[in-house]
Coordinates of C-alpha atoms in Angstrom, one line a residue:
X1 CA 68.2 -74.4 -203.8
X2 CA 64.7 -72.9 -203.7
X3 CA 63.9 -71.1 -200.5
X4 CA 60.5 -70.8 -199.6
X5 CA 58.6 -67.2 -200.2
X6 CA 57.6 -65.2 -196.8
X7 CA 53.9 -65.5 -198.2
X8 CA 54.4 -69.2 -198.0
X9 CA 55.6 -69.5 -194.6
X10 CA 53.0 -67.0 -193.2
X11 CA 50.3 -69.0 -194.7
X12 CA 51.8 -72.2 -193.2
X13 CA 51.7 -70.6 -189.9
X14 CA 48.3 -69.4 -190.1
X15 CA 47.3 -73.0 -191.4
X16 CA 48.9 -74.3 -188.3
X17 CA 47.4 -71.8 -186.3
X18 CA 43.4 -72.9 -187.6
X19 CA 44.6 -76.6 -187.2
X20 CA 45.8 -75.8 -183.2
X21 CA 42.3 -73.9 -182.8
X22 CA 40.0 -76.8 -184.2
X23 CA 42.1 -79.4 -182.4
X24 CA 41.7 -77.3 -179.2
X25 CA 37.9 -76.7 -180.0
X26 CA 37.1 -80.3 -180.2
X27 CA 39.6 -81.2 -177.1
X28 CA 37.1 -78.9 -175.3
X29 CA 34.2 -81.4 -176.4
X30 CA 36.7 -84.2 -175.7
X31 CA 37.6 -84.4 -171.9
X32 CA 41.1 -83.2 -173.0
X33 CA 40.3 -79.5 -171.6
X34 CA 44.2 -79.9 -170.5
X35 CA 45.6 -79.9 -174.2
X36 CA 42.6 -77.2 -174.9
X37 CA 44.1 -74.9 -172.7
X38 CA 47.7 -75.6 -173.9
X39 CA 46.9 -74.9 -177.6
X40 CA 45.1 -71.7 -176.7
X41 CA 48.0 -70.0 -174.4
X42 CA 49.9 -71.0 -177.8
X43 CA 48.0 -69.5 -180.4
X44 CA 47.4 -65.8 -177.8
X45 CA 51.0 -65.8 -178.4
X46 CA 50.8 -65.6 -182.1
X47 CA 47.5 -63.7 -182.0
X48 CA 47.7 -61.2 -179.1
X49 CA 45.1 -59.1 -180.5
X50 CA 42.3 -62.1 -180.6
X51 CA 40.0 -61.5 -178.0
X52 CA 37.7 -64.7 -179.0
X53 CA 41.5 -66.5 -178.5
X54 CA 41.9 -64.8 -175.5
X55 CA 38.3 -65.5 -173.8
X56 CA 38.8 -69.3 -175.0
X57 CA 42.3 -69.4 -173.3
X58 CA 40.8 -67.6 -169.9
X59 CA 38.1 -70.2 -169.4
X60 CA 40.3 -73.4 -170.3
X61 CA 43.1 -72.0 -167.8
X62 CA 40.5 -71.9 -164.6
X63 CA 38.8 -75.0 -165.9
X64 CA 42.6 -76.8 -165.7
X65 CA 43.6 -74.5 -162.9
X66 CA 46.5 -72.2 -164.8
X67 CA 45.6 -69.7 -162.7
X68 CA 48.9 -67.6 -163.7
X69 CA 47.4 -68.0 -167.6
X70 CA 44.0 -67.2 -166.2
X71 CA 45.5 -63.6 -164.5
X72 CA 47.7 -62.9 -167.5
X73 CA 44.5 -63.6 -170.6
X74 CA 41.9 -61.5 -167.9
X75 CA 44.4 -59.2 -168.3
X76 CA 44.4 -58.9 -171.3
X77 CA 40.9 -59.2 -171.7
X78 CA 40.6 -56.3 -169.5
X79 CA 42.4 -54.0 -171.8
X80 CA 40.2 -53.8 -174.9
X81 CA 36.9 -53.4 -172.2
X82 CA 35.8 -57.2 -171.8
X83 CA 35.5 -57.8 -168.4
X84 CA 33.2 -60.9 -166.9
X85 CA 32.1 -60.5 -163.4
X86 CA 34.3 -62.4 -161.3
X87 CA 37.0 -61.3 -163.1
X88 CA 38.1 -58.4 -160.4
X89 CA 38.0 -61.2 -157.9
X90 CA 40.8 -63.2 -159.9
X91 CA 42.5 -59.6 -160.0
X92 CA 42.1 -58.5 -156.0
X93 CA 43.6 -62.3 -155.3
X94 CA 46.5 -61.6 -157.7
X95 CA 47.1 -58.4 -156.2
X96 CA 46.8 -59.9 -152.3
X97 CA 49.4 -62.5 -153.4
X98 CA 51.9 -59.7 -154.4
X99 CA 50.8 -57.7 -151.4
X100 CA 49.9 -54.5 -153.8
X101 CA 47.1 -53.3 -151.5
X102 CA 46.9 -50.1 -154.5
X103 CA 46.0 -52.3 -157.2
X104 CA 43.6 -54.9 -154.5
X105 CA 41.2 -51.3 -153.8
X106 CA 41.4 -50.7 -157.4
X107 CA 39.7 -54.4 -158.1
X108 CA 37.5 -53.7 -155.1
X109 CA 35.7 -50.6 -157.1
X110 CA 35.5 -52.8 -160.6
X111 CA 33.8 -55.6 -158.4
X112 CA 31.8 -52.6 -156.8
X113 CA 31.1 -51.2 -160.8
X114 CA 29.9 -55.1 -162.0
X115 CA 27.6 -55.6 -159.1
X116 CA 27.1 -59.6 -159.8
X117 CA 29.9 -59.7 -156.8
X118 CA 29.6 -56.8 -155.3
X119 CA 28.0 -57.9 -152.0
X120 CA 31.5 -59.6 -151.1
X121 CA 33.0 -56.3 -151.2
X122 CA 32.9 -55.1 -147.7
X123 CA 34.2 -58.9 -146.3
X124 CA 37.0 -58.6 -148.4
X125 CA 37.5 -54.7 -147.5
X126 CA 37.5 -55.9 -144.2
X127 CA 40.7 -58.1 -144.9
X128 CA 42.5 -55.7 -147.0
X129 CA 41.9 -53.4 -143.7
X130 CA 42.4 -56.3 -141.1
X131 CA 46.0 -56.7 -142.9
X132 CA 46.7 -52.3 -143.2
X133 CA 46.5 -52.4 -139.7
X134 CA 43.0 -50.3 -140.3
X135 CA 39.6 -50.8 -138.7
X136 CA 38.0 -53.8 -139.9
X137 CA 34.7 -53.4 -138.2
X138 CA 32.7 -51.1 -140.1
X139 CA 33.4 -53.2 -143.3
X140 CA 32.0 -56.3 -141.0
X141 CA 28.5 -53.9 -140.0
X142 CA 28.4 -53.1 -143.8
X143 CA 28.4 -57.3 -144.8
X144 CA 26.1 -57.6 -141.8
X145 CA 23.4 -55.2 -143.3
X146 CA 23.7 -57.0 -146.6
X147 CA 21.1 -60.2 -146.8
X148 CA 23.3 -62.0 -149.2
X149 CA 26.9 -61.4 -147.1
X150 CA 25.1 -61.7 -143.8
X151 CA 25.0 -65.7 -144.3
X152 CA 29.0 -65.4 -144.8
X153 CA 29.9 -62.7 -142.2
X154 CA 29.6 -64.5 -139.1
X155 CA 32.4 -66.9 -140.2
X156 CA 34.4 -64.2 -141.4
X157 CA 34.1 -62.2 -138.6
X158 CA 35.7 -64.9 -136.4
X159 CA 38.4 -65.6 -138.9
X160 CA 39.7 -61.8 -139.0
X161 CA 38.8 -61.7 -135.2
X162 CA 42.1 -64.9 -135.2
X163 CA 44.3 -63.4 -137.2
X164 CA 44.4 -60.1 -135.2
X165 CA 44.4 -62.0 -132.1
X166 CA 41.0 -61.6 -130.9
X167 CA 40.6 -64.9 -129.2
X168 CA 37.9 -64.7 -126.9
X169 CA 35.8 -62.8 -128.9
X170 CA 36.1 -65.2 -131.7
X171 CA 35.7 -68.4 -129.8
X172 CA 32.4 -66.7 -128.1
X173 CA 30.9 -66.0 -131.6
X174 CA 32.3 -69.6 -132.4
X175 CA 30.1 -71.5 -129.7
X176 CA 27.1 -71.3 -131.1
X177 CA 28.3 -72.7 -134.3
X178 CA 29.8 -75.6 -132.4
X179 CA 26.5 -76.4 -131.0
X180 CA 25.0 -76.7 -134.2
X181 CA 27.4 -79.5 -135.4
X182 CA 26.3 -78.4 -139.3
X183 CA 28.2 -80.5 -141.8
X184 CA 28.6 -76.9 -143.6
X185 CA 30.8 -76.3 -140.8
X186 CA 33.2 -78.8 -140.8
X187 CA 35.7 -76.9 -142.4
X188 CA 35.6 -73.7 -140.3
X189 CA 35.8 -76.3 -137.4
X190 CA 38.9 -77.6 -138.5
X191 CA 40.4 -74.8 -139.8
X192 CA 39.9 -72.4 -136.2
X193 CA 41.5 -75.8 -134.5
X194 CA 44.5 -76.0 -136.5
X195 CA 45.0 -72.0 -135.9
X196 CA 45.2 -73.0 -132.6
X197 CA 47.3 -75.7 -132.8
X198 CA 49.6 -73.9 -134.7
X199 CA 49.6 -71.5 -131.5
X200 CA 50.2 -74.6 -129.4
X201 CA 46.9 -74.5 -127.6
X202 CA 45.5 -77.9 -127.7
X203 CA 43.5 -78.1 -125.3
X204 CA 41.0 -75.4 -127.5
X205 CA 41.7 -77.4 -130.6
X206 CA 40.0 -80.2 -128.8
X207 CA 37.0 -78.3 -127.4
X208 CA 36.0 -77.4 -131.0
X209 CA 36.1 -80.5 -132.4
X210 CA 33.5 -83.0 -132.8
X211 CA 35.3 -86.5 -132.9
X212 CA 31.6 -88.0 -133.7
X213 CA 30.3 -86.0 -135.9
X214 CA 33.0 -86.5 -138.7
X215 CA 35.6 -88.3 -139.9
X216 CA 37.9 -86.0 -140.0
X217 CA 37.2 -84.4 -136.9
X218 CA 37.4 -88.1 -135.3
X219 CA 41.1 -88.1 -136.9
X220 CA 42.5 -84.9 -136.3
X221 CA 41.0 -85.3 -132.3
X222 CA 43.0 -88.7 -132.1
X223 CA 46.3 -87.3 -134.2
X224 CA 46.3 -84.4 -131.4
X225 CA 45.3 -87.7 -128.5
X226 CA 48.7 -89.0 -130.1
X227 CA 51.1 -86.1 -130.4
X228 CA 49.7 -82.5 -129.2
X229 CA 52.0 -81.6 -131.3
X230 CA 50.7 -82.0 -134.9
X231 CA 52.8 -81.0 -137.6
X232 CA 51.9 -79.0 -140.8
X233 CA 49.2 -76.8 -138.8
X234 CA 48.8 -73.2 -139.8
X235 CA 47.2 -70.0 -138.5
X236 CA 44.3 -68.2 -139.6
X237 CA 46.2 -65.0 -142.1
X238 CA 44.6 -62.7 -145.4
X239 CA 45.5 -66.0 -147.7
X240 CA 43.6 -68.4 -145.6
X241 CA 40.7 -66.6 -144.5
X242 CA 40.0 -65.7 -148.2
X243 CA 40.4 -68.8 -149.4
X244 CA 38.0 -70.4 -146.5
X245 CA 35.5 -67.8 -147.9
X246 CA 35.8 -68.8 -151.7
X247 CA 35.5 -72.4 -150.6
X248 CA 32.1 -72.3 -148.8
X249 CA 31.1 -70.0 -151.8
X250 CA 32.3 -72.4 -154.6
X251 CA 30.3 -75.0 -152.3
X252 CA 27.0 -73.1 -152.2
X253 CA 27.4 -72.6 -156.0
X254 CA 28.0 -76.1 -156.5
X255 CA 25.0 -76.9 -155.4
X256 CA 23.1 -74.5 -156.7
X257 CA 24.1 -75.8 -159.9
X258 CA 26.5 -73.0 -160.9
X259 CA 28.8 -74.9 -162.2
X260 CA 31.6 -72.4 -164.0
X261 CA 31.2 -70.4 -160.9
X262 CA 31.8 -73.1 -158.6
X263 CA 34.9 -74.2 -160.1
X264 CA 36.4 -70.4 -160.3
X265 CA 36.3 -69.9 -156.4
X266 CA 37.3 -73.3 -155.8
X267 CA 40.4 -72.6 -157.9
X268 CA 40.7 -69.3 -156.5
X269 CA 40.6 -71.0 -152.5
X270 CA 43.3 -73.3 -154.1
X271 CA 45.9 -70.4 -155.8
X272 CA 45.6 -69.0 -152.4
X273 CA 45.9 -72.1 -150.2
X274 CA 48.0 -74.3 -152.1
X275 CA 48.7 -78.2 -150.4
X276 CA 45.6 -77.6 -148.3
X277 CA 43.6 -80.6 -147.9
X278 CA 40.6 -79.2 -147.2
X279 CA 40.9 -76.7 -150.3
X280 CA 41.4 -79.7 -152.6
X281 CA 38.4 -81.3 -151.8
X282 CA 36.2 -78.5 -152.5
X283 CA 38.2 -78.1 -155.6
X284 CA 37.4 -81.9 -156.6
X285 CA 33.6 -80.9 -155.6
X286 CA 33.5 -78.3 -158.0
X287 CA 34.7 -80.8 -160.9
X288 CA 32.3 -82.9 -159.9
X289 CA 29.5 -80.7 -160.3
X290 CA 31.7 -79.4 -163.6
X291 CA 31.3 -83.5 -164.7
X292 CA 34.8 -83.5 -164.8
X293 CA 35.1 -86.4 -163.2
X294 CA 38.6 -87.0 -164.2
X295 CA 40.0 -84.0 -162.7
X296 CA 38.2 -84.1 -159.8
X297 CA 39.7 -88.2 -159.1
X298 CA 43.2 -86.6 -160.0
X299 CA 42.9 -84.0 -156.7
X300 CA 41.5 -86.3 -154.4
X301 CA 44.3 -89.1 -155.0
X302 CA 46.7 -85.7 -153.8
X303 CA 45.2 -86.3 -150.3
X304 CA 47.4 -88.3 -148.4
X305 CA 46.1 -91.3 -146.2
X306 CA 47.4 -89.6 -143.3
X307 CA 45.6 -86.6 -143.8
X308 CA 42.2 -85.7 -141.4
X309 CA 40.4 -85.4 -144.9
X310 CA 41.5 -88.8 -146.6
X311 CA 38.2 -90.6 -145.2
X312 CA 36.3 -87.3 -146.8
X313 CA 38.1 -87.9 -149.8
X314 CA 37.3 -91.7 -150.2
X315 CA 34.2 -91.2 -149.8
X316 CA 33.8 -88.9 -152.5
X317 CA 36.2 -90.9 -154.6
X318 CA 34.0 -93.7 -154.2
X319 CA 30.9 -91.9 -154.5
X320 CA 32.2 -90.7 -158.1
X321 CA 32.7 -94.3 -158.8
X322 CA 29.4 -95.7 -158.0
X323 CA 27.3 -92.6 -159.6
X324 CA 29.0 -93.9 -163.3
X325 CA 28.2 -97.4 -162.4
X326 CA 31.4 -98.6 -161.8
X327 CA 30.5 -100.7 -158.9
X328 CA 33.3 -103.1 -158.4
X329 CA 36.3 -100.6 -158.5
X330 CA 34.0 -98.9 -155.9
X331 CA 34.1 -102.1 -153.7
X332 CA 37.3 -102.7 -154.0
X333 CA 38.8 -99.0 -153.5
X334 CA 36.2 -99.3 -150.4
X335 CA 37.2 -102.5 -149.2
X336 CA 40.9 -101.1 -149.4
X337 CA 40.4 -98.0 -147.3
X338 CA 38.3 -99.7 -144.5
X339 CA 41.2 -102.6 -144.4
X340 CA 42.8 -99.5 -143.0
X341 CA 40.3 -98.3 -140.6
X342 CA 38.1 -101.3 -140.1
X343 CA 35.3 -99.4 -137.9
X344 CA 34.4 -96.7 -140.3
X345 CA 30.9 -97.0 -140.7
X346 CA 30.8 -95.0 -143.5
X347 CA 33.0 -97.0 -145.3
X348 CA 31.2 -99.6 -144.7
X349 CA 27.7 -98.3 -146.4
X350 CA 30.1 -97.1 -149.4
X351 CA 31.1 -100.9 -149.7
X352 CA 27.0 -102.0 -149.1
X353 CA 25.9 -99.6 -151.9
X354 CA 28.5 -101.5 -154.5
X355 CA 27.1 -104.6 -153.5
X356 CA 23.8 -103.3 -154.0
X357 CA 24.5 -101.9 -157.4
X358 CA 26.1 -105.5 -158.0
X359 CA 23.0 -106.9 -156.6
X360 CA 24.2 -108.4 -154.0
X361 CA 21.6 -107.8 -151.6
X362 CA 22.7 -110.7 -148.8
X363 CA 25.9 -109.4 -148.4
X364 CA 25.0 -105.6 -148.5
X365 CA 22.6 -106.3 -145.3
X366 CA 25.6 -108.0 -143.7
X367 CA 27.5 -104.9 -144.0
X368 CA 25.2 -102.7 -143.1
X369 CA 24.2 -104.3 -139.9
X370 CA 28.3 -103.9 -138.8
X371 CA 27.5 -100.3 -140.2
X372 CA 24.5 -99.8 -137.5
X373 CA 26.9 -101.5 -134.8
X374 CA 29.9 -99.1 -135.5
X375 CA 27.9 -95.6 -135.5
X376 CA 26.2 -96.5 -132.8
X377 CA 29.2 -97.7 -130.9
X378 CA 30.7 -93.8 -132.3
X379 CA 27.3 -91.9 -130.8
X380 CA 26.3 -91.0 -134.4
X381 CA 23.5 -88.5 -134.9
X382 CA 20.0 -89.6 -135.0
X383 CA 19.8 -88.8 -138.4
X384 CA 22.7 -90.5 -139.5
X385 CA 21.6 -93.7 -137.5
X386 CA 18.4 -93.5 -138.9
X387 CA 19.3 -92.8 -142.6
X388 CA 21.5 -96.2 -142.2
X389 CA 18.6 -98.5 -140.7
X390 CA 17.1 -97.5 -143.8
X391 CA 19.5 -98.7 -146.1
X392 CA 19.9 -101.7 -143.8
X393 CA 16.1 -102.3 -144.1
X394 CA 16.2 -101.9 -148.1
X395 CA 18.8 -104.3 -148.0
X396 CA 17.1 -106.9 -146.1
X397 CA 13.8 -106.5 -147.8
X398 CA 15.8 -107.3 -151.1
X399 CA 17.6 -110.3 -149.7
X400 CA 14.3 -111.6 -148.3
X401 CA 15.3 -110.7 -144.8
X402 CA 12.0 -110.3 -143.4
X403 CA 10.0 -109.1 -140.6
X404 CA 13.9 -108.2 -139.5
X405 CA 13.7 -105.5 -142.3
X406 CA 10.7 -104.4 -141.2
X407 CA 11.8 -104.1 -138.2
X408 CA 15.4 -101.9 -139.1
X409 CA 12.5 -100.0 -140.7
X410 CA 10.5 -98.9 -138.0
X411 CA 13.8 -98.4 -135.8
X412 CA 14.9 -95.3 -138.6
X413 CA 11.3 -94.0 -138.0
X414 CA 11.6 -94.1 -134.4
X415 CA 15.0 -91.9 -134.5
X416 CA 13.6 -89.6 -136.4
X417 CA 10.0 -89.4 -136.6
X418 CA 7.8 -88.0 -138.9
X419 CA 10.3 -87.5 -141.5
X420 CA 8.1 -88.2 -144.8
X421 CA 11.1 -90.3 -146.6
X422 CA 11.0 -92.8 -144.0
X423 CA 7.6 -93.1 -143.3
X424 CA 6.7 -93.9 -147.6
X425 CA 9.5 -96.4 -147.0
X426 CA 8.3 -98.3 -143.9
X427 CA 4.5 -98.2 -145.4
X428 CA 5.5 -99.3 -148.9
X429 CA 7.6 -102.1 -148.0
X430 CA 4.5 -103.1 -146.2
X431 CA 2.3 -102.8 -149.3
X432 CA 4.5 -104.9 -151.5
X433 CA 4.1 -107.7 -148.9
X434 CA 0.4 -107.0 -149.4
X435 CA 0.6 -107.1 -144.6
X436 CA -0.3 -104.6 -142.7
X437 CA -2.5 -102.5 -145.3
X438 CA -4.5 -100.3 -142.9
X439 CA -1.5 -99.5 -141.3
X440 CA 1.0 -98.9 -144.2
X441 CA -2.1 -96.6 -145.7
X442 CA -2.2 -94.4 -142.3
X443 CA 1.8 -94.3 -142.6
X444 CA 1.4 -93.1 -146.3
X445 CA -0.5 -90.7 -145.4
X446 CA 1.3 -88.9 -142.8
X447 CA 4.2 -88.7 -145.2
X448 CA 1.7 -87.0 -148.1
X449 CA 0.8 -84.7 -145.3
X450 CA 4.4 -84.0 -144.7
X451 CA 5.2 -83.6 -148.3
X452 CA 2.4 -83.7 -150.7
X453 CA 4.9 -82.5 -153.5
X454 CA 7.0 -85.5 -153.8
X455 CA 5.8 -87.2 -156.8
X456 CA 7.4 -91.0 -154.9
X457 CA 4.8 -90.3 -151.5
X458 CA 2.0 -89.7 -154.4
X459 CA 2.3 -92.5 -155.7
X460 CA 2.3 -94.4 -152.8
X461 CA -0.7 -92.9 -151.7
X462 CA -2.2 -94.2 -154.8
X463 CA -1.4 -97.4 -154.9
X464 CA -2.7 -97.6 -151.3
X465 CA -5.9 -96.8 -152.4
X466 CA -5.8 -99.2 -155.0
X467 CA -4.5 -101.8 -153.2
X468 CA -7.7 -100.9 -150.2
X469 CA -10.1 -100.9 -153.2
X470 CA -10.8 -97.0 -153.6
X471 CA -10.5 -96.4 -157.4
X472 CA -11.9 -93.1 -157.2
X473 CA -9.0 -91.8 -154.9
X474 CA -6.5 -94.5 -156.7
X475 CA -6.9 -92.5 -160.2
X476 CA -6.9 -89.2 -158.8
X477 CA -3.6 -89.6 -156.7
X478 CA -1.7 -91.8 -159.2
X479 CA -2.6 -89.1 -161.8
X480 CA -0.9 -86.4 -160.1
X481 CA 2.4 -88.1 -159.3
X482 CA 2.4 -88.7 -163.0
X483 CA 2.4 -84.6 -163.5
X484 CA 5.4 -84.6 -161.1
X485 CA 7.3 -87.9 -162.9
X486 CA 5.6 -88.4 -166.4
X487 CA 9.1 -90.8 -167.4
X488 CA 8.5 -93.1 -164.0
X489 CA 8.1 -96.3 -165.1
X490 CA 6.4 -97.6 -161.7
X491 CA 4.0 -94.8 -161.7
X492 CA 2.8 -95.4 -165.4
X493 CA 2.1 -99.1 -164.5
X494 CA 0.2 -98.5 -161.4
X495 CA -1.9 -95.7 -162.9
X496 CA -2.1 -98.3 -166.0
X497 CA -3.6 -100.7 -163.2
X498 CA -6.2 -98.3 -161.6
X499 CA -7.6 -97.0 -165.3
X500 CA -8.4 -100.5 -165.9
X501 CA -9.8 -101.4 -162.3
X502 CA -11.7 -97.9 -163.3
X503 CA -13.0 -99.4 -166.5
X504 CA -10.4 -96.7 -168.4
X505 CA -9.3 -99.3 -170.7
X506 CA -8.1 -97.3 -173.2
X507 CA -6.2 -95.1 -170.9
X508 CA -5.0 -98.5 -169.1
X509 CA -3.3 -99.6 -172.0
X510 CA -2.1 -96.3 -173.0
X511 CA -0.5 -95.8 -169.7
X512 CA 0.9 -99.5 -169.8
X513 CA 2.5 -98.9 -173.2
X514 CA 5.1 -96.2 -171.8
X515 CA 5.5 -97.8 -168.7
X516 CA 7.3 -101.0 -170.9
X517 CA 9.0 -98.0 -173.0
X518 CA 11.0 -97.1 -169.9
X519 CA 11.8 -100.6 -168.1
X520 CA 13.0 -103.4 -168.9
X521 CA 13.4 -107.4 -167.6
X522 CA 10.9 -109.0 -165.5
X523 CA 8.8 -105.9 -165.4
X524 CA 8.8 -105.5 -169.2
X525 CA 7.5 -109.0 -169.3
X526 CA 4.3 -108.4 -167.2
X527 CA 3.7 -105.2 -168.8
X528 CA 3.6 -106.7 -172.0
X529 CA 1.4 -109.8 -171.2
X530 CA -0.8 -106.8 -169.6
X531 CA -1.3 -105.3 -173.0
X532 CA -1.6 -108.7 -174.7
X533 CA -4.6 -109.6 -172.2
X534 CA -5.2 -107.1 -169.7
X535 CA -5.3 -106.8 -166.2
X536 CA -5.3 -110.0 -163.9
X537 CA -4.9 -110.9 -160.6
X538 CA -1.6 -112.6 -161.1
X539 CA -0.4 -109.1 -163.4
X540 CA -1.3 -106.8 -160.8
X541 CA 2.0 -104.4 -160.2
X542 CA 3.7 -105.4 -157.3

């Protein structure tokens, strides 16, 4: 029997190796980051010297959330000089886990040396001094003084202010907050009343809540109505109150479009809160704006219909659906969840915006008007009322529900007036009907002067003036919203329309021809009998 040679089997392994690397490279391009991240941990531990293996293994581990693999490969990383800048914040957390206050100060000055992070230095200085039993309030002057950590201080000041038993203090900086009623603020909210119903206390749970102006405020006020007792609440410690600050970060970074970053202090917020609802769906936020969609459907099916956030995370769920298109799982996933809590009027636009993608445009109004009913009913915010007339007017203008959309229309305007959005709606609607022109122009205008860089209001504004018989104006408005939307199909045609009324025909035709580049159907249809014959009455855009 031939054995083989020990040149054989260390080429063998090395072709292995190269096959593992390519297979993970493409799984990378793939949606299989999961496998990605598996193969790379493997091949570090054949090539512990590779720092290209090891940076390729540190990004796949946060992107999966191995955050163990991710501490171990920055590690590692660390040691031949290669150090991102967020990288001492996954080291402070590792040492806060294990309590090694030495090493936490050490990541503090690397984060300090890096500067990307370093204005989160003295809020986290604070906690490392909150939990030494050492003055905290110098490190909370410090963020104070600092314009980027001043936006995060306040919160953080009341969270250390709970977990060293500061209570009045806290809830006096707290009140102001409440007042507000921010949706940024939701969490904080619910995370100072579970401290305190972890303490037993209620009755201040309660006062902090808004049971109208979320969902899950609205459950957790009638889960405490039902037992005051609520199980599974915790206090405000060093794990939480860090993770509550990497949360609203990941958030703010999310939607700033900071993807990477988004998604390393949500998994952060999650390796040191781990089962918390309200960690898991910033987490699933952060895939989303990753386009991970995948992962992010995986952590919000973790959230159990029971939970405060489950509403929250349907939403989003659904949301996720009907941004790929997807519109009948989104109805039905919809439908499901509001067979469970059949006054949810949020639910209930979620289910009208499937329809709508579906084109369903009768039934979508139906909805919608039970939507109206039910936040009203709940004492919803102007702005929320408002922002569901318009949808209910949409609706109703599609389904040939008219004046009554008109009408759902000028109700949204009259709950919160002069907001430009509303105002280009309710005078549009009006110039498609070809009713009402003088007074769908003055609307327009009012919302150009409320925002004369949306390249939607321009365009309006344009068309108004066509449709009013300026053509001077009409060219000279309809021309700008181009330079804001040159792929805008609607804008091409109408600017197509006033080059001709101009006696541009050249132009017209011009502006025509990429206008039926970029729709499709009936619209296509006119555009091309436009360029076949030119403009006529019966061609006009509508």
């Amino acid at each position: 029997m031939v054995l083989p040679s020990p040149g054989f089997a260390r080429k063998a392994s090395e072709s292995l190796l190269l096959t593992q690397f390519v297979e993970a490279r493409l799984g990378e391009n793939r949606d299989a980051t999961g496998r990605s991240a598996l193969l790379y941990a493997n091949i570090l531990k054949s090539l512990p010297t590779s720092s290209m293996v090891a940076a390729k293994s540190y990004r796949t581990a946060i992107q999966t959330g191995d955050m163990r693999q991710a501490i171990a490969t920055a590690r590692i990383l660390e040691s031949r000089g290669i150090v991102d800048p967020e990288m001492p914040l996954l080291m402070f957390n590792d040492a806060v886990m294990r309590r090694d206050w030495k090493a936490a100060e050490v990541a503090l000055g690397q984060l300090e040396i890096l500067r990307n992070f370093a204005f989160m230095e003295p809020l986290l200085k604070a906690w490392l001094d909150s939990v030494r039993g050492e003055n905290f309030a110098d490190d909370l002057d410090r963020a104070g003084a600092e314009s980027t950590t001043r936006f995060y201080a306040s919160d953080q000041a009341i969270l250390l202010l709970l977990a060293n038993g500061n209570t009045d203090t806290a809830l006096r900086l707290l009140k102001p907050i409440i007042a507000e009623k921010e949706q940024s603020t939701i969490v904080l909210r619910m995370a100072v009343a579970d401290h305190f119903l972890a303490m037993g206390k209620s009755d201040i749970a309660l006062s902090l809540l808004d049971a109208a102006g979320s969902s899950a405020e609205a459950r957790l006020t009638a889960r405490i109505g039902q037992n005051p007792r609520v199980k599974g609440s915790s206090k405000i410690g060093l794990p939480r109150g860090l993770a509550l600050l990497y949360n609203r970060l990941g958030t703010d970074l999310g939607n700033q479009r900071a993807a990477y970053l988004a998604l390393f202090f949500a998994q952060n917020a999650q390796m040191l809160a781990p089962g918390s609802d309200d960690m898991t769906l910033g987490l699933a936020r952060a895939y989303f704006a990753n386009d991970d969609t995948r992962a992010a459907q995986t952590r919000l099916q973790n959230i159990a219909p029971s939970s405060p956030w489950s509403l929250i995370a349907n939403n989003l769920l659904i949301g996720s659906l009907l941004s790929k298109d997807r519109a009948e799982e989104a109805e039905a996933l919809a439908r499901q969840a509001l067979a469970v809590t059949p006054n949810q009027a949020d639910l209930m636009v979620l289910v009208a915006r499937a329809l709508d993608l579906q084109k369903r445009d009768q039934e979508a109004a139906e909805i919608l008007a039970k939507a109206v009913t039910a936040a009203e009913a709940q004492n919803a915010s102007p702005t929320t009322l408002a922002s569901y007339y318009v949808m209910l007017g949409s609706s109703q203008e599609k389904a040939g529900i008219w004046p009554e959309g008109l009408e759902s229309l000028k109700k949204a305007d009259s709950l919160v007036p002069n907001n430009a959005t509303i105002l280009n709606y309710l005078g549009y609607a009006q110039l498609e009907r070809r009713e009402n022109l003088t007074e769908a122009v003055k609307l327009i205008q009012k919302a150009y002067e409320l925002n004369p860089s949306s390249a939607a209001i321009t365009d309006s504004l344009g068309w108004a003036f066509f449709l009013t018989g300026d053509k001077v104006q009409a060219v000279e408005y309809l021309e700008k919203a181009l330079q804001g939307e040159p792929a805008d199909p609607t804008i091409n045609e109408h600017l197509g329309d006033a080059y001709w009324q101009a006696g541009r025909r050249v132009e017209a035709r011009y502006a025509w021809r990429t206008a039926a580049m970029l729709t499709e159907g009936e619209n296509k249809s006119r555009l091309s009998a436009k360029l076949d014959s030119g403009l006529t009455e019966a061609l006009i855009a509508p």
